[in-house]
Short mmCIF file of C-alpha atoms and ligand atoms in Angstrom, two decimals:
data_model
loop_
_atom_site.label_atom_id
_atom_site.label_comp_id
_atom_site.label_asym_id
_atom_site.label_seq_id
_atom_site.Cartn_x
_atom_site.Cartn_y
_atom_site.Cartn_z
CA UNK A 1 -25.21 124.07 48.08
CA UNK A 2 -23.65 126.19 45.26
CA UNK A 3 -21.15 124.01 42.86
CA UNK A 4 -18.64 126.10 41.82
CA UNK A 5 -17.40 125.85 38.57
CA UNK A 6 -14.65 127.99 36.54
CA UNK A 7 -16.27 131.03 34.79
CA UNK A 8 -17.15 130.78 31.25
CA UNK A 9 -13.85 130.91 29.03
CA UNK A 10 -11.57 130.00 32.30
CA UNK A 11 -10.21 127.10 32.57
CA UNK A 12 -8.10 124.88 34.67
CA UNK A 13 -4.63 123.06 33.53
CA UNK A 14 -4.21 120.02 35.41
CA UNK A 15 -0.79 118.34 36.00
CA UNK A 16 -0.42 116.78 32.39
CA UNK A 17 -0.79 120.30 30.69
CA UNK A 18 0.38 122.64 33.34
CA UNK A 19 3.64 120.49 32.85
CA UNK A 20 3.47 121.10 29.00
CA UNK A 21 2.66 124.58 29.43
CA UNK A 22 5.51 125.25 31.72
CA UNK A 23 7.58 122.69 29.57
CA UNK A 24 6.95 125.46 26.12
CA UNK A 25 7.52 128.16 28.58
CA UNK A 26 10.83 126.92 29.86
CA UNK A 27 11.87 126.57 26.03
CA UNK A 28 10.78 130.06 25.19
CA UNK A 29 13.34 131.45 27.76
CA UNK A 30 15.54 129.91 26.93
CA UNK A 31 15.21 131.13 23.21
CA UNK A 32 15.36 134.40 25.01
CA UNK A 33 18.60 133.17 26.42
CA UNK A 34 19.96 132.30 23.17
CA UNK A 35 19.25 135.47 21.45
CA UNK A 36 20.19 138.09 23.97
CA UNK A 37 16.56 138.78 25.07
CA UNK A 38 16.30 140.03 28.72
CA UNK A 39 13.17 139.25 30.87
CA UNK A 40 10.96 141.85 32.34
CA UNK A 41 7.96 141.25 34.20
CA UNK A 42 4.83 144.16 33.71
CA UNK A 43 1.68 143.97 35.56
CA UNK A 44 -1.48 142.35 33.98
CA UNK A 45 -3.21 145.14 35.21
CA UNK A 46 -2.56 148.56 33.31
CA UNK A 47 -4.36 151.82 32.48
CA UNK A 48 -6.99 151.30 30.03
CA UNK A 49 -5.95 154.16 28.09
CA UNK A 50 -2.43 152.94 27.51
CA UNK A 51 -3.75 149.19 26.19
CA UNK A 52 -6.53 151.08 24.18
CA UNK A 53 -4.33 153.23 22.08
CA UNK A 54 -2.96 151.12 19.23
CA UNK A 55 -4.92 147.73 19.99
CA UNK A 56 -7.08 147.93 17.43
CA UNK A 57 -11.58 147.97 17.78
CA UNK A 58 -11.15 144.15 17.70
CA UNK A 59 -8.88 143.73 20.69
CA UNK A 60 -10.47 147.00 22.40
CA UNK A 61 -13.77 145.81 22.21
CA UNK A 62 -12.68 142.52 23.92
CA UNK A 63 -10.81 143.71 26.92
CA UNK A 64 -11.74 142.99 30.41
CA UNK A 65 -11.94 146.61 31.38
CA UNK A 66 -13.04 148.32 34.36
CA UNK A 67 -13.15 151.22 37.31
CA UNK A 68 -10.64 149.86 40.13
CA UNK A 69 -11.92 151.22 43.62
CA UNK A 70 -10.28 154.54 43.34
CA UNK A 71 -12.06 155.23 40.29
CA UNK A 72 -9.23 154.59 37.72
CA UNK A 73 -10.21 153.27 34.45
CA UNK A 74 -8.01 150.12 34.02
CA UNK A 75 -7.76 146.85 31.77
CA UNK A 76 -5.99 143.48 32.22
CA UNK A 77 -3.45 142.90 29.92
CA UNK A 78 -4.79 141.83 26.09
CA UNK A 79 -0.88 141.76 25.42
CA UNK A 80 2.44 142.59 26.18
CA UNK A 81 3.47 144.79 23.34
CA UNK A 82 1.64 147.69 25.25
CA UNK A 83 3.39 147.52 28.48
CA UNK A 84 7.14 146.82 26.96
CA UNK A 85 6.30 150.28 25.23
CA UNK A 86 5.44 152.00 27.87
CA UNK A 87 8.53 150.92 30.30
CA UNK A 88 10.93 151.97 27.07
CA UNK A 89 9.11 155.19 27.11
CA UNK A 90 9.63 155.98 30.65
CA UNK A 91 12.12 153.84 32.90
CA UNK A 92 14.04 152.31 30.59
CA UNK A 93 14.26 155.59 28.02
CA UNK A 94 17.89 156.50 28.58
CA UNK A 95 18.87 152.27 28.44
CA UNK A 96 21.64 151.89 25.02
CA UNK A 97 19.54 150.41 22.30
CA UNK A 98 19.13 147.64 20.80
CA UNK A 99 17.11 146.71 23.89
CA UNK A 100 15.89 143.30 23.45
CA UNK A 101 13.11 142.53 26.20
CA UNK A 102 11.35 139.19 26.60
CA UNK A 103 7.94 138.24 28.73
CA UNK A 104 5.89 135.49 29.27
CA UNK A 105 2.33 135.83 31.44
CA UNK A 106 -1.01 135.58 30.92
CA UNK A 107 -3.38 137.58 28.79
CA UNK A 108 -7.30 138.75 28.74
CA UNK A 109 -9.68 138.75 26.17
CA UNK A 110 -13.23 138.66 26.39
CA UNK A 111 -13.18 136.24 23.07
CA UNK A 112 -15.80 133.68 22.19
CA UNK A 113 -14.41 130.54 23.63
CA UNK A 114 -13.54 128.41 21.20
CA UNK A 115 -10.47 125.86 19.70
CA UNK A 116 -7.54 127.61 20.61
CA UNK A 117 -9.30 131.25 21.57
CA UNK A 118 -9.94 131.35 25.13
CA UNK A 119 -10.46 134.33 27.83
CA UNK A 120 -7.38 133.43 29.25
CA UNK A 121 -4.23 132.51 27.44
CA UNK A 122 -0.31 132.78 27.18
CA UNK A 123 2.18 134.41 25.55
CA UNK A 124 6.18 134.58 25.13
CA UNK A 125 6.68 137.86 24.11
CA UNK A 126 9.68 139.16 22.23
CA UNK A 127 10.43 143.06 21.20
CA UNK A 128 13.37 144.39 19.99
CA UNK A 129 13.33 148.12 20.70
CA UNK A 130 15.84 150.51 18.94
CA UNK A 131 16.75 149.17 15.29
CA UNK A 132 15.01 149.85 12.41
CA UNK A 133 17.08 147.44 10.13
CA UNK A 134 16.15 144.41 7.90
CA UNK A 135 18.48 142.48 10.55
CA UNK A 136 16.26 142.98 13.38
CA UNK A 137 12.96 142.21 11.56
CA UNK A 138 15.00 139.17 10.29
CA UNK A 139 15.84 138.17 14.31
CA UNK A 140 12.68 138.31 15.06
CA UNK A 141 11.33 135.72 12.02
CA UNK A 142 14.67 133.30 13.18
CA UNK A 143 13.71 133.72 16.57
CA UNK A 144 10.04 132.53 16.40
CA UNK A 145 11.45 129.64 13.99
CA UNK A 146 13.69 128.09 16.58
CA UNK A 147 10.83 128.13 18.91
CA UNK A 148 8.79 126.06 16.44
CA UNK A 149 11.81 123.94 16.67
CA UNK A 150 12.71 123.54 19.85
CA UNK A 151 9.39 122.50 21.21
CA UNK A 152 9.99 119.96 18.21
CA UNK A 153 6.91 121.06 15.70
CA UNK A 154 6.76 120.34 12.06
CA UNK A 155 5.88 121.83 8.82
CA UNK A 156 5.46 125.02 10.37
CA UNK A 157 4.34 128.22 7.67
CA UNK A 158 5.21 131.48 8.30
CA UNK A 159 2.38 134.03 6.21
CA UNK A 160 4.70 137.14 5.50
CA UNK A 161 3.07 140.43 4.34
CA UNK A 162 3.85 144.10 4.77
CA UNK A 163 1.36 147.01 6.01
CA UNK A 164 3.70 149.55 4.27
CA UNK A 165 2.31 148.32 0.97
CA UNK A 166 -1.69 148.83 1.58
CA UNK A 167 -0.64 151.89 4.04
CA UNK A 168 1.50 153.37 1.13
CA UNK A 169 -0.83 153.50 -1.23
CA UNK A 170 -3.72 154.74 1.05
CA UNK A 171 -1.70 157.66 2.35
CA UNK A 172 -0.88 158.42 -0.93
CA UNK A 173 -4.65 158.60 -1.98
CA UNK A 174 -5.36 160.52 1.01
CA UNK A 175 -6.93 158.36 2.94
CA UNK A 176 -7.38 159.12 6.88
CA UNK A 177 -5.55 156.83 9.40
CA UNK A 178 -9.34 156.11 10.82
CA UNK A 179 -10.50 154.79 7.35
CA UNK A 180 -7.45 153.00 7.14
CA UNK A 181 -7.36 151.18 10.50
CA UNK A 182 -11.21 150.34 9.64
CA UNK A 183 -9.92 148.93 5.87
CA UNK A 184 -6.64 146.94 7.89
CA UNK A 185 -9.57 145.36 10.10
CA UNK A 186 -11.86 144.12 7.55
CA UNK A 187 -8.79 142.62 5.59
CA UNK A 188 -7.62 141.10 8.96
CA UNK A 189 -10.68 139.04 8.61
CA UNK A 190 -10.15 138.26 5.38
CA UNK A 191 -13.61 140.42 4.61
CA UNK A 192 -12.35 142.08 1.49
CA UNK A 193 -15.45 142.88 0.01
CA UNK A 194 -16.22 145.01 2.13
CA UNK A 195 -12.98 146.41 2.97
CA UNK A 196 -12.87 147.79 -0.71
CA UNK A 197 -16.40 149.46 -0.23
CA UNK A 198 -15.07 152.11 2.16
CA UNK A 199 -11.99 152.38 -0.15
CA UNK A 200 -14.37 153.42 -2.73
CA UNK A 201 -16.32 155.49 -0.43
CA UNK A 202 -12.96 157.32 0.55
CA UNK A 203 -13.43 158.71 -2.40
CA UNK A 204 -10.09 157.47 -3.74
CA UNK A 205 -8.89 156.88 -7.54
CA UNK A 206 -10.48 154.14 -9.79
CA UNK A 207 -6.76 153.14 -9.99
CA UNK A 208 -6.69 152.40 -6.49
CA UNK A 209 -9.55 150.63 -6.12
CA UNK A 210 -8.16 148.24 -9.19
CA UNK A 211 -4.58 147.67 -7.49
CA UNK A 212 -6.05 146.85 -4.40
CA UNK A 213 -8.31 144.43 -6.04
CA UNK A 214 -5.13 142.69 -7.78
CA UNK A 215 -3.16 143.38 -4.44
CA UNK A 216 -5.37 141.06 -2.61
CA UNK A 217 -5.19 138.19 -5.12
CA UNK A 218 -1.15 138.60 -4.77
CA UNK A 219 0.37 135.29 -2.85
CA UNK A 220 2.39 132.47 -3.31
CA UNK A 221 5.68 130.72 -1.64
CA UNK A 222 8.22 131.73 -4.76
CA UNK A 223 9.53 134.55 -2.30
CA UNK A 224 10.74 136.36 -5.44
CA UNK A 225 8.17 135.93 -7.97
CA UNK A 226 5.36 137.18 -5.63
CA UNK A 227 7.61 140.26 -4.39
CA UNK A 228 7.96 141.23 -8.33
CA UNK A 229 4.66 141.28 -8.63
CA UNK A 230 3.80 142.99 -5.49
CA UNK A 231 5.89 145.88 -6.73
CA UNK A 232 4.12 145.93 -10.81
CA UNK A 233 1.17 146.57 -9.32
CA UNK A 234 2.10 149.88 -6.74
CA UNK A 235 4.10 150.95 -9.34
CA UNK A 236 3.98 154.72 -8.93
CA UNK A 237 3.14 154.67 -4.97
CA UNK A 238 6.19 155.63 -3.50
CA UNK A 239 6.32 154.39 -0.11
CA UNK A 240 4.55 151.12 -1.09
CA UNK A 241 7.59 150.14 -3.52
CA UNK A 242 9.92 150.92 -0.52
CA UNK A 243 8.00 148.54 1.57
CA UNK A 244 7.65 146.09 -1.21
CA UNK A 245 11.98 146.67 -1.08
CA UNK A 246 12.10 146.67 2.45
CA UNK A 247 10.68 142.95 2.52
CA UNK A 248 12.79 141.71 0.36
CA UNK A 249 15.84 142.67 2.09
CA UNK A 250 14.32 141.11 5.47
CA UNK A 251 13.29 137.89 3.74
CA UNK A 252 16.88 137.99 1.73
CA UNK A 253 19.00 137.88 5.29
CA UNK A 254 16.51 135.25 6.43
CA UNK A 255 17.15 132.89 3.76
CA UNK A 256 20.90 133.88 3.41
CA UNK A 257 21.07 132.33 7.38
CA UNK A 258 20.61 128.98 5.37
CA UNK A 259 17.98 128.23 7.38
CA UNK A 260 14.80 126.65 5.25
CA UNK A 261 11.75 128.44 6.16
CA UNK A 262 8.65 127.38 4.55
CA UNK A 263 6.56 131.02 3.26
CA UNK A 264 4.13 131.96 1.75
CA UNK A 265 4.04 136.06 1.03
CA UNK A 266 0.42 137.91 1.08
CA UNK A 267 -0.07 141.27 -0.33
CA UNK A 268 -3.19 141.79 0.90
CA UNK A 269 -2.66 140.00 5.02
CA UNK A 270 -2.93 142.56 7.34
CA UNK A 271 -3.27 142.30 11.32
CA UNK A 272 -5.39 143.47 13.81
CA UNK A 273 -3.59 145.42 15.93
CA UNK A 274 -2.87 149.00 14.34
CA UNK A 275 0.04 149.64 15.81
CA UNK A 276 2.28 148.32 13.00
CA UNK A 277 4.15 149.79 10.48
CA UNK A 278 6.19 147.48 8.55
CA UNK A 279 7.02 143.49 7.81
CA UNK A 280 4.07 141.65 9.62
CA UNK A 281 4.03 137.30 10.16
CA UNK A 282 2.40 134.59 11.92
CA UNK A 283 2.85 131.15 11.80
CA UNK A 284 1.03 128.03 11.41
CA UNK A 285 1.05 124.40 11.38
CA UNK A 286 -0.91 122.47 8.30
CA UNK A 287 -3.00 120.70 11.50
CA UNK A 288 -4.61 123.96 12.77
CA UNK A 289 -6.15 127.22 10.58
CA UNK A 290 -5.33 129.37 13.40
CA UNK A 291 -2.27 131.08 14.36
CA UNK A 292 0.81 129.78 16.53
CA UNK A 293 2.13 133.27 17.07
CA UNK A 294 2.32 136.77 15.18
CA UNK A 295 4.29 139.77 14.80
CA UNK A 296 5.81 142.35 13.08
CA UNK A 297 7.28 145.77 13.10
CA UNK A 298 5.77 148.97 14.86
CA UNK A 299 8.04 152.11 14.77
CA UNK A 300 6.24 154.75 16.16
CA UNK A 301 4.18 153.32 19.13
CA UNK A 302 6.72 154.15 21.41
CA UNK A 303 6.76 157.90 20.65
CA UNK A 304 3.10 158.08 20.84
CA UNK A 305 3.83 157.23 24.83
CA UNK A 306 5.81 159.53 24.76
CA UNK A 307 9.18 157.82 24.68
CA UNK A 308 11.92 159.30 22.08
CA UNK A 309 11.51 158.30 18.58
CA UNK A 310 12.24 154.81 18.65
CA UNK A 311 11.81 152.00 16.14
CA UNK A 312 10.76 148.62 16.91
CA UNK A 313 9.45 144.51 16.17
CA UNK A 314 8.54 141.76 17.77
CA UNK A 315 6.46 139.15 17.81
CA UNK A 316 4.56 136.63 20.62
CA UNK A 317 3.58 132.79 20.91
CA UNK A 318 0.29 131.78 22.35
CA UNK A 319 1.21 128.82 24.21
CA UNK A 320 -1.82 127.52 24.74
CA UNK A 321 -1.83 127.11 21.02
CA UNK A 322 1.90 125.59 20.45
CA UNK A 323 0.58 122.63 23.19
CA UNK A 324 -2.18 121.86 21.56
CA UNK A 325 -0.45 121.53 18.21
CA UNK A 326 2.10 119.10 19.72
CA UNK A 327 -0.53 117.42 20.87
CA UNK A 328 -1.87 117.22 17.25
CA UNK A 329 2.06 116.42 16.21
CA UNK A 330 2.08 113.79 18.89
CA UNK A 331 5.01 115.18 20.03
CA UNK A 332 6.87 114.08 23.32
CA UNK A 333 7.95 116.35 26.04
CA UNK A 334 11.89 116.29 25.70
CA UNK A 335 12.50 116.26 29.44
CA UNK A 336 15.20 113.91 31.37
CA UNK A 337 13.20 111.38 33.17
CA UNK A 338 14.45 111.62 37.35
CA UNK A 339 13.71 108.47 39.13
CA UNK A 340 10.66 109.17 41.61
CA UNK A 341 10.97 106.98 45.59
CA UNK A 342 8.15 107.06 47.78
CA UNK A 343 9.24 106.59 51.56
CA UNK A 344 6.92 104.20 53.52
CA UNK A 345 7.57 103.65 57.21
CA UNK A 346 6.37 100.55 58.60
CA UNK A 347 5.40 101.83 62.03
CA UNK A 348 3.77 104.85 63.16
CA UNK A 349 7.34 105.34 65.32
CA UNK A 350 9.11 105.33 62.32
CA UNK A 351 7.54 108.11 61.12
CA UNK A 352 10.48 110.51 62.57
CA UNK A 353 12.77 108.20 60.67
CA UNK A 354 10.99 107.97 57.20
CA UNK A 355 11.40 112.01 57.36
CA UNK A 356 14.85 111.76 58.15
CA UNK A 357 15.33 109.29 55.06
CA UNK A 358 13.57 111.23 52.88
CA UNK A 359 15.01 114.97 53.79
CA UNK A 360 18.71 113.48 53.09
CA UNK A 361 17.20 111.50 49.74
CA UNK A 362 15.85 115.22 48.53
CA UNK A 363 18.94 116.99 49.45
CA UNK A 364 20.55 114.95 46.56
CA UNK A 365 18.24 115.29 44.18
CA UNK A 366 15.83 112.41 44.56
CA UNK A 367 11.77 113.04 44.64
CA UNK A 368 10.36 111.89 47.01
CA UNK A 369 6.91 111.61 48.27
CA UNK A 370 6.07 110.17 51.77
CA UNK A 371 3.46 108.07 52.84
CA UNK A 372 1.63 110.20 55.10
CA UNK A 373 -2.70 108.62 54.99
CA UNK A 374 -1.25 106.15 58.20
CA UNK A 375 -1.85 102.90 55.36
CA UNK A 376 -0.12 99.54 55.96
CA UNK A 377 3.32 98.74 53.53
CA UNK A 378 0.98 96.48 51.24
CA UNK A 379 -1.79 99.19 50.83
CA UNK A 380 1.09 101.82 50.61
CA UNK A 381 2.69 100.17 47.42
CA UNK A 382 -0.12 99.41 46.15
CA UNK A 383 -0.56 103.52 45.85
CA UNK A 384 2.76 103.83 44.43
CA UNK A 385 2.30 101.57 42.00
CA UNK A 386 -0.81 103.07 40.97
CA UNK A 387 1.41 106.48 41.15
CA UNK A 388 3.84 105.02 38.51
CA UNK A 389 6.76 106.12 41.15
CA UNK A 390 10.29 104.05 40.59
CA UNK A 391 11.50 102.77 44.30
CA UNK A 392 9.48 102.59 47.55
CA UNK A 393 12.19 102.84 50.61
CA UNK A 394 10.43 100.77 53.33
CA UNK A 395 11.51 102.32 56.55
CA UNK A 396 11.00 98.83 59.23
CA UNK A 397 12.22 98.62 62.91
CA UNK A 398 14.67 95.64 62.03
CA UNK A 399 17.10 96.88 59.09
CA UNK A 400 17.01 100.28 60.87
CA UNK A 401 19.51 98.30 64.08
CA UNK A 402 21.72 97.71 61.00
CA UNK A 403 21.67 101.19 59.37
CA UNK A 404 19.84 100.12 56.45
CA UNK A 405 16.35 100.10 54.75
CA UNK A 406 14.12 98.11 51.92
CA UNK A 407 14.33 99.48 48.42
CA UNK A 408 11.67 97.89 46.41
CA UNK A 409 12.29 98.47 42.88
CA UNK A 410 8.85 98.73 42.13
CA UNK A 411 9.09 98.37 37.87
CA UNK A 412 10.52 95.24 38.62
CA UNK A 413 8.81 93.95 41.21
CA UNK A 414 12.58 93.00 42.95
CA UNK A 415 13.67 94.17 46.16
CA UNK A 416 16.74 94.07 49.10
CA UNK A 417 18.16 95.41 51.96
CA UNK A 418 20.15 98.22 51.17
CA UNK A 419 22.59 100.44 53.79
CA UNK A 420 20.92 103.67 54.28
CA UNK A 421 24.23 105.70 52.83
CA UNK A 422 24.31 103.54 49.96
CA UNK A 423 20.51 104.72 48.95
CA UNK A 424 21.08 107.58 46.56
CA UNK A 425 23.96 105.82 44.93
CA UNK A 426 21.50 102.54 43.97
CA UNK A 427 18.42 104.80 43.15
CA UNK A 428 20.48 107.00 40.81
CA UNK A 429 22.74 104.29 39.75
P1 LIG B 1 -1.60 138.58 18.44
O1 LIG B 1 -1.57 138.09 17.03
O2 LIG B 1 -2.82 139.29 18.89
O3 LIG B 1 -0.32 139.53 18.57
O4 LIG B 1 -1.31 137.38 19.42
C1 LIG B 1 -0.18 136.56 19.27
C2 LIG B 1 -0.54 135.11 19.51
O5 LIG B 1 -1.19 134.97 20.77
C3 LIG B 1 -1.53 134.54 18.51
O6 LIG B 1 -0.88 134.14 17.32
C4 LIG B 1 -2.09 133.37 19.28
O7 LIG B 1 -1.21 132.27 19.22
C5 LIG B 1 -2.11 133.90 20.70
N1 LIG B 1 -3.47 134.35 21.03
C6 LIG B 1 -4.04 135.53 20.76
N2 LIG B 1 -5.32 135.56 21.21
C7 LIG B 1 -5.57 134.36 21.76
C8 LIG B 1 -6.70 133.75 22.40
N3 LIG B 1 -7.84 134.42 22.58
N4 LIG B 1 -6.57 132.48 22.85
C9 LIG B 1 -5.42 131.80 22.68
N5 LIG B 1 -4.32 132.31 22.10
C10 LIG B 1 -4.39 133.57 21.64
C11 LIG B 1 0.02 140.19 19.72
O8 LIG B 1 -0.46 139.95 20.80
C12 LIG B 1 1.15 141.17 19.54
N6 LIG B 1 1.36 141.84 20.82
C13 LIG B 1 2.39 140.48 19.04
C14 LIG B 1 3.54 141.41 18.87
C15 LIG B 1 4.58 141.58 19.73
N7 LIG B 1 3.71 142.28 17.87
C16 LIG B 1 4.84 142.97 18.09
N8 LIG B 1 5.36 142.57 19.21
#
């Protein structure tokens, strides 16, 4: 007989970390909440086409793509950024800006499993369609800090860069958006070597080659030292001193909230995905080299649907990777603790009555589980003991004539006859 097992990259989350993952995810709306982001949910199935555009060869050679059976070509989801810009394109095109839009699903990638990269992961998703202000690049840093926060994680680093500056002075040297997307992907992965060979074959100026060099070298966490010296060296590119300019406004109104961020600012980081334009982040925690979430600004994407002009950022959390650094953290789940009963009748014609007991106990609020494998009351809290549950309500024959019940108080091994309208008040007492 065939074992079936999940398929490579899959994998199941039992009760411990579906509760965690639900646990970050219930934290990440509420974020939403907080900041005036709306939830939407998009389909994790979309047109290949749409998720292909601006995803860059590394995510588009990793999507689960295929013909559905009427012969359209279609991909699930690798993110969310794709779909938000598609519904602001279309539905949601004549909708007042700023829109702010949140989501939270799961995503595809045919990745090589590994720590913290699997096949299947999640997201909470963030985009602010509509401004193209420091402010809003700003929200969208704050935002993903009081995540961090909330879910109670420490010493988290944001890595800031901009792909106006490398972008500036490419365009400037006449460099084709293909070359340039190839040169952004190779820096991505930190392969620099070879990302200034096709600079030089581009056939651009020995100047250029130099500054990108030095540009690469460029990082530190003194916010303003490294942005002065970001700027000496594109001295003369034009756009890449207004993106060196436009950083320091965003990272100005961050640090003016009087919040302390911990930063360090890369000339040369660039991202994967080519659809962005301006400030780009992602954060880390000291305990893991790969990222928490990422982000950044992208103001054309949505025209290139089709949608009016309209500029954007945002930024999304794997959650998969914020649980296991609390687990790293050791950090506790900050949930309130509700007491847990399990109902046991004594007799199978009691059975009736433990339902009874335990449909009023839920309607205020209590869990409840029922015993329901036919066992005998020492066998049966035995199992809730082994089930770490609070109270067992034994349901017997003789305190039923008097309207009452057992409540074994099962921590402390202590129990008495309680009336059965007096229940909820003892167990939540
Ligand atoms: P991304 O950097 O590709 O950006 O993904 C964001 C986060 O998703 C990563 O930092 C990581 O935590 C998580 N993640 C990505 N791939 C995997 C994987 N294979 N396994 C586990 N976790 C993973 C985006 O997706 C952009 N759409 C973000 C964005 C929104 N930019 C603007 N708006």
């Amino acid at each position: 007989m065939t074992v079936f097992r999940t398929v490579r990259g899959m994998r199941d989350f039992l009760p411990e970390e579906a509760k965690m993952m639900k646990y970050i995810e219930g934290r990440a709306r509420r974020v939403a909440q907080l900041y005036g982001y709306k939830e939407i949910i998009t389909p994790v199935v979309e047109s290949y086409e749409l998720l292909a555009a601006k995803a860059g060869e590394e995510v588009r050679s990793r999507m689960y793509a295929f013909k559905d059976l009427g012969g359209r070509k279609v991909a699930l989801r690798p993110e969310f950024t794709a779909s938000v810009a598609r519904l602001v394109a279309t539905t949601l095109r004549n909708e007042p800006k700023p829109l702010r839009l949140f989501c939270v699903g799961s995503l595809y990638r045919y990745d090589e499993p590994q720590k913290g990269r699997f096949r299947e992961f999640w997201q909470s998703n963030y985009e602010l369609m509509g401004s193209s202000k420091p402010e809003g690049d700003a929200e969208i840093i704050m935002l993903t800090n009081s995540l961090m926060k909330s879910v109670g994680l420490k010493n988290c680093v944001f890595k800031v860069g901009h792909v106006g500056v490398l972008r500036g002075v490419l365009n400037q040297e006449n460099v084709e958006e293909k070359v340039q997307n190839e040169i952004m992907q190779l820096m991505d992965k930190k392969q620099y070597e070879d990302a200034l060979k096709i600079v030089e074959n581009a056939g651009t100026s020995e100047k250029c080659l130099v500054i990108l060099k030095k540009l690469v070298e460029i990082k530190g966490s003194k916010v303003s030292q490294v942005l002065r010296k970001m700027k000496r060296q594109v001295e003369g590119y034009g756009r890449a001193v207004d993106a060196v300019e436009n950083l320091r406004e965003i990272l100005k109104l961050v640090s003016e909230t009087g919040e302390k961020i911990d930063m360090v600012i890369e000339a040369g980081f660039a991202r994967g995905l080519e659809y962005y334009t301006g400030m780009i982040f992602e954060v880390y925690v000291p305990e893991m080299d790969i990222a928490l979430g990422g982000g950044g600004r992208y103001d054309r994407l949505i025209e290139l649907f089709g949608g009016e002009p309209t500029p954007a950022v945002g930024v999304a959390h794997g959650i998969d990777r914020i649980m296991m650094a609390m687990q790293k953290q050791k950090i506790p789940l900050r949930t309130e603790e509700e007491k847990t009963v399990m109902v046991i009748p004594v007799k199978e014609e009691l059975k009736g009555e433990a339902l009874k007991i335990s449909r009023m106990l839920r309607g205020s609020g209590i869990l409840v589980e029922v015993e329901v494998m036919g066992r005998r009351v020492t066998k049966a809290l035995e199992d809730a003991d082994r089930r770490k549950m609070d109270y067992a309500v034994i349901v017997g024959e003789r305190e039923l004539k008097e309207g009452a019940v057992v409540i074994r108080n099962l921590k402390r091994r202590e129990q008495k006859t309680v009336k059965i309208e007096r229940i909820v008040d003892m167990i939540k007492g």
